[in-house]
mmCIF file of C-alpha atoms in Angstrom:
data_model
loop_
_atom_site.group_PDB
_atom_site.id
_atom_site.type_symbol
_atom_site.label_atom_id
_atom_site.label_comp_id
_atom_site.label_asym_id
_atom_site.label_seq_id
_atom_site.Cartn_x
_atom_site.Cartn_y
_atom_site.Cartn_z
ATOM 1 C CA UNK K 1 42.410 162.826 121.960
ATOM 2 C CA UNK K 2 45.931 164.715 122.465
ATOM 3 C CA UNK K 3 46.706 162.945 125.058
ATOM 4 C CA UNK K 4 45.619 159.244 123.661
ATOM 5 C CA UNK K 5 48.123 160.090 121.020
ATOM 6 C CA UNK K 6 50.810 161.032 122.652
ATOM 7 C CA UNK K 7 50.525 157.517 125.178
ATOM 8 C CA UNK K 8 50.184 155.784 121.347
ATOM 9 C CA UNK K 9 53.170 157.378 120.574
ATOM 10 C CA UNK K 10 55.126 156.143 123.297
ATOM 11 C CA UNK K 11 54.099 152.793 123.393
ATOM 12 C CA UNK K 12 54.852 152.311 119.717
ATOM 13 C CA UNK K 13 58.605 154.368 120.297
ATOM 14 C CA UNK K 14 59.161 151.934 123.172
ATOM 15 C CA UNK K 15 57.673 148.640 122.853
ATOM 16 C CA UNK K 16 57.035 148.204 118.697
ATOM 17 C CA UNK K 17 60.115 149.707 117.614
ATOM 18 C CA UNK K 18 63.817 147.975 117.778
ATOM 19 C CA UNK K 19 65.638 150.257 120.337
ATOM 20 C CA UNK K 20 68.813 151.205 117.910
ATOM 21 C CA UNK K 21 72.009 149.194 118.071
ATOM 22 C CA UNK K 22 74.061 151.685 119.883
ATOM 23 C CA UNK K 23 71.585 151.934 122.748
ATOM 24 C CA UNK K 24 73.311 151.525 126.969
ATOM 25 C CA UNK K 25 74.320 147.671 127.614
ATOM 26 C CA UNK K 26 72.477 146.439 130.646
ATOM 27 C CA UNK K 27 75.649 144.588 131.887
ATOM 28 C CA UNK K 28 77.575 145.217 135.203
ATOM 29 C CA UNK K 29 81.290 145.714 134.072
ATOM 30 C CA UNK K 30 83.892 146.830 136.797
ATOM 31 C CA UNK K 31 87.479 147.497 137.585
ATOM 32 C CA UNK K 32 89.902 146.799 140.115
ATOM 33 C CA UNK K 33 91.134 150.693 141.191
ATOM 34 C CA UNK K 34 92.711 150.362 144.092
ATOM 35 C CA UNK K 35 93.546 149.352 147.752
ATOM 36 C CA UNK K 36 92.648 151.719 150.474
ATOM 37 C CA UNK K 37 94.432 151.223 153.722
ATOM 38 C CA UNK K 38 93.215 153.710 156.202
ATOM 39 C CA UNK K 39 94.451 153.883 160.089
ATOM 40 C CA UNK K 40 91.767 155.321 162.588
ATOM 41 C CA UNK K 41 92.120 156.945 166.128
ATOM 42 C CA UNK K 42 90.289 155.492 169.021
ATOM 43 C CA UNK K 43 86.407 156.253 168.249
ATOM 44 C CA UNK K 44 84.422 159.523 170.350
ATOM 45 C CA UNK K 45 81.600 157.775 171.716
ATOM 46 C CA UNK K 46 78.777 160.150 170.915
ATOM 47 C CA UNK K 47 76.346 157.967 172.086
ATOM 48 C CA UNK K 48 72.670 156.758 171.702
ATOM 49 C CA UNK K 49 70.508 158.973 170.058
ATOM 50 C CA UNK K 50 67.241 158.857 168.307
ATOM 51 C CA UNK K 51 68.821 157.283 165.352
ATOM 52 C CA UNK K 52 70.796 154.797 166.450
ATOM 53 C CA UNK K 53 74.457 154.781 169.088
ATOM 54 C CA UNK K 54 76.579 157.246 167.261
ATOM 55 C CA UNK K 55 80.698 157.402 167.494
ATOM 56 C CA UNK K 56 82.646 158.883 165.259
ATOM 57 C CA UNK K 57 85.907 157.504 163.771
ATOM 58 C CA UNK K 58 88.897 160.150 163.065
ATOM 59 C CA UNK K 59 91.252 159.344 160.007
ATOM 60 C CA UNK K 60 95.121 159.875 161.376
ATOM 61 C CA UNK K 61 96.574 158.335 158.049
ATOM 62 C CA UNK K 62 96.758 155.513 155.525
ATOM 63 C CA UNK K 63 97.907 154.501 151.618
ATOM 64 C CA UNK K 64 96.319 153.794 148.558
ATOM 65 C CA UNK K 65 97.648 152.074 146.018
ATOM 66 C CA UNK K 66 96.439 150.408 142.395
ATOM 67 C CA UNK K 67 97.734 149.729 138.685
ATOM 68 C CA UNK K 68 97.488 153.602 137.764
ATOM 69 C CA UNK K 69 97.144 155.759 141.402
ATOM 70 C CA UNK K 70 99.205 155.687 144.445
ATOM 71 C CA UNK K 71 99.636 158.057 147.238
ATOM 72 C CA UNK K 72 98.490 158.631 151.169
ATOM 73 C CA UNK K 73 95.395 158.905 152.934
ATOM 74 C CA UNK K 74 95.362 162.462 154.559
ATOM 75 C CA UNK K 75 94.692 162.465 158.440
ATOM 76 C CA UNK K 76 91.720 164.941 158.074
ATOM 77 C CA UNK K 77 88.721 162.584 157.712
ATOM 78 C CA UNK K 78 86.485 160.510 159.463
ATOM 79 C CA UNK K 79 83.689 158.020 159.241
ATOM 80 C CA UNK K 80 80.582 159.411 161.463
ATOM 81 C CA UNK K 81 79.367 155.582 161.940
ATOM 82 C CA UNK K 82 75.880 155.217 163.301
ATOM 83 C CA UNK K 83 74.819 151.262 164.849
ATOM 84 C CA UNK K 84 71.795 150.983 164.103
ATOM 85 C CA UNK K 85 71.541 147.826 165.905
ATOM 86 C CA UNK K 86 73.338 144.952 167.259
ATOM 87 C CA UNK K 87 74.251 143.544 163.922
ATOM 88 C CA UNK K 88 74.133 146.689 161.515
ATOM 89 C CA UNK K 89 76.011 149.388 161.380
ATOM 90 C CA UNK K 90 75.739 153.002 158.694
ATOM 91 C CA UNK K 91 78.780 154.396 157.661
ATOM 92 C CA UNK K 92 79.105 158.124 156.846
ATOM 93 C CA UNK K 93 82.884 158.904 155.705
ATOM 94 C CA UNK K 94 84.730 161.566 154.422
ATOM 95 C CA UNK K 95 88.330 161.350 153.489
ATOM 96 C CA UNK K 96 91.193 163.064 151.215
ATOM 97 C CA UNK K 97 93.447 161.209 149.223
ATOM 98 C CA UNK K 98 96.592 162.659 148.109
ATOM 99 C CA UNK K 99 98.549 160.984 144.879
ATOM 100 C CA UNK K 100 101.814 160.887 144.756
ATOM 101 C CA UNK K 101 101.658 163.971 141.964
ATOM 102 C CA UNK K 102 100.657 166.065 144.447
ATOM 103 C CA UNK K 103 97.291 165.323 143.017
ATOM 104 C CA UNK K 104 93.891 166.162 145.986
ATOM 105 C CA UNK K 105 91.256 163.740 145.875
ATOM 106 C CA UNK K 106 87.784 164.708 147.839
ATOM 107 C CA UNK K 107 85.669 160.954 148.337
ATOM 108 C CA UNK K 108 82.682 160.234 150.491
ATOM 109 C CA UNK K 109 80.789 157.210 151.003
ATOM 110 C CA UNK K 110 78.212 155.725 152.561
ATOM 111 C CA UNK K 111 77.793 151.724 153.486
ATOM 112 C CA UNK K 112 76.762 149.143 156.039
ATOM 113 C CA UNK K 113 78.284 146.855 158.187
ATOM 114 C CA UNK K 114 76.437 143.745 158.637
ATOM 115 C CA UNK K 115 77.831 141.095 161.014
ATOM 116 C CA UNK K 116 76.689 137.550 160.373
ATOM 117 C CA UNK K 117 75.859 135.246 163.561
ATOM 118 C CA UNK K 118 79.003 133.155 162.270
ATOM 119 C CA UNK K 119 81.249 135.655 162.813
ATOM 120 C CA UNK K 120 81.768 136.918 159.214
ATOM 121 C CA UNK K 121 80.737 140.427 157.921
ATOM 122 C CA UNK K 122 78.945 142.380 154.706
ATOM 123 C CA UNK K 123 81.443 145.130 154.538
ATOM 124 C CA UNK K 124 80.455 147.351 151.426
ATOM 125 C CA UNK K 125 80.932 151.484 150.527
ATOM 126 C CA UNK K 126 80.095 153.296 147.765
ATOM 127 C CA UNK K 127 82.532 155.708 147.223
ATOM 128 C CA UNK K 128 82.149 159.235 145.333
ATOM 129 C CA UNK K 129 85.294 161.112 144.257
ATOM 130 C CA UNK K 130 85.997 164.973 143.811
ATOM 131 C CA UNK K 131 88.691 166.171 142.448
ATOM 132 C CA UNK K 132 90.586 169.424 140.503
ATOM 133 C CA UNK K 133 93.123 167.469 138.805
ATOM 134 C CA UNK K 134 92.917 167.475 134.963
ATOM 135 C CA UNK K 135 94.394 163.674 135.200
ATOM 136 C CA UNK K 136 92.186 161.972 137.490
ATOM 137 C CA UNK K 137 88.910 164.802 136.522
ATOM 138 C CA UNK K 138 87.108 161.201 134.821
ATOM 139 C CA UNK K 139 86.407 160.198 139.013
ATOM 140 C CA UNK K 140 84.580 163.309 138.633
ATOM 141 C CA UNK K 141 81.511 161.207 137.171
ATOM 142 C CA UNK K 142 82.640 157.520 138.226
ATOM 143 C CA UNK K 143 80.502 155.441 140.394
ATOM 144 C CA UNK K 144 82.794 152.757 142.503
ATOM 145 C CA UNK K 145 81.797 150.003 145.096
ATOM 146 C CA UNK K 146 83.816 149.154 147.816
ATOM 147 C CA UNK K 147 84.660 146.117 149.676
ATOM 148 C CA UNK K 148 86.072 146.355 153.273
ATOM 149 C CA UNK K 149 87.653 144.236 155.998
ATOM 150 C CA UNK K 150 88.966 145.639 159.205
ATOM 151 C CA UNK K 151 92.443 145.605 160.227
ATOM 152 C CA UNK K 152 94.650 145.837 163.157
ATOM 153 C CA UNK K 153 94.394 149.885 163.925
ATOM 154 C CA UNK K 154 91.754 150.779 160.782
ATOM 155 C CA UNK K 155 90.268 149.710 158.180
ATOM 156 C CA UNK K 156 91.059 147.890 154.295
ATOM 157 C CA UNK K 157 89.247 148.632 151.076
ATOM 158 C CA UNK K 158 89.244 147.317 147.431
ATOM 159 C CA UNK K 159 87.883 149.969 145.455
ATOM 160 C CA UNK K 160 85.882 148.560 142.050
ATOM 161 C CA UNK K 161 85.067 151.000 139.428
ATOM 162 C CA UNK K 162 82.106 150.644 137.981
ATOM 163 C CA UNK K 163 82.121 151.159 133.895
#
């Protein structure tokens, strides 16, 4: 009987009763951040393994740059990319990002690469940030999106933050 009341309980919290007016919007809203410029060494061909042909893609350098942030792209990362088959590829990088404050930035992402028989490409990240900086702490707890292109000696992002 305890139990029946507690599922009546719900139901009539949840589906009978107006949620209140400040309640979370269900709409997408986003930001441009910035641009993410990132040069790459020649890859280390790891190989095929049991999860797909592994290389692995060493940062040497790069820029960001949006309305509010701007700085370099520390040579200490990398983006551990696994093909997973002809026509998809996993990304798996790690990068630093230093302001021009002085400011560190820690962000990882994961994404896929998914080339199109026409040529064209489904380039997209999903970057996480870390940081110690009391100005940029809010990436602390910021979800982003990120849309890539490749370019001559690296890779190109647009960074979207998600609100």
């Amino acid at each position: 009987m305890k139990k029946l009341l507690i599922i009546y309980s719900f139901l009539l919290c949840f589906f009978i009763l107006k949620p209140a007016a400040h309640g979370q919007e269900l709409e997408l809203k986003y930001e441009f951040f910035c641009d993410i410029n990132a040069t790459l060494d020649p890859p280390i061909q790891i190989g095929q393994t049991p999860y797909g042909n592994r290389a692995i893609y060493p940062v040497n350098g790069g820029s960001f740059e949006g309305p509010n942030i701007k700085g370099k792209v520390l040579a200490n990362g990398g983006d551990w990319l696994l093909q997973l088959d002809s026509t998809i590829s996993k990304l798996d990088v790690r990068a630093v990002l230093e302001t021009d404050e002085g400011d560190l930035i820690y962000t990882y992402y994961e994404g896929f690469i998914h080339m199109n028989d026409d040529g064209s490409y489904y380039f997209r990240t999903n970057p996480i940030f870390q940081t110690s900086s009391k100005k940029y702490a809010w990436l602390n707890h910021t979800i982003a999106v990120g849309v890539g292109k490749f370019i001559e000696g690296g890779v190109a992002y647009k960074i979207y933050i998600i609100k």
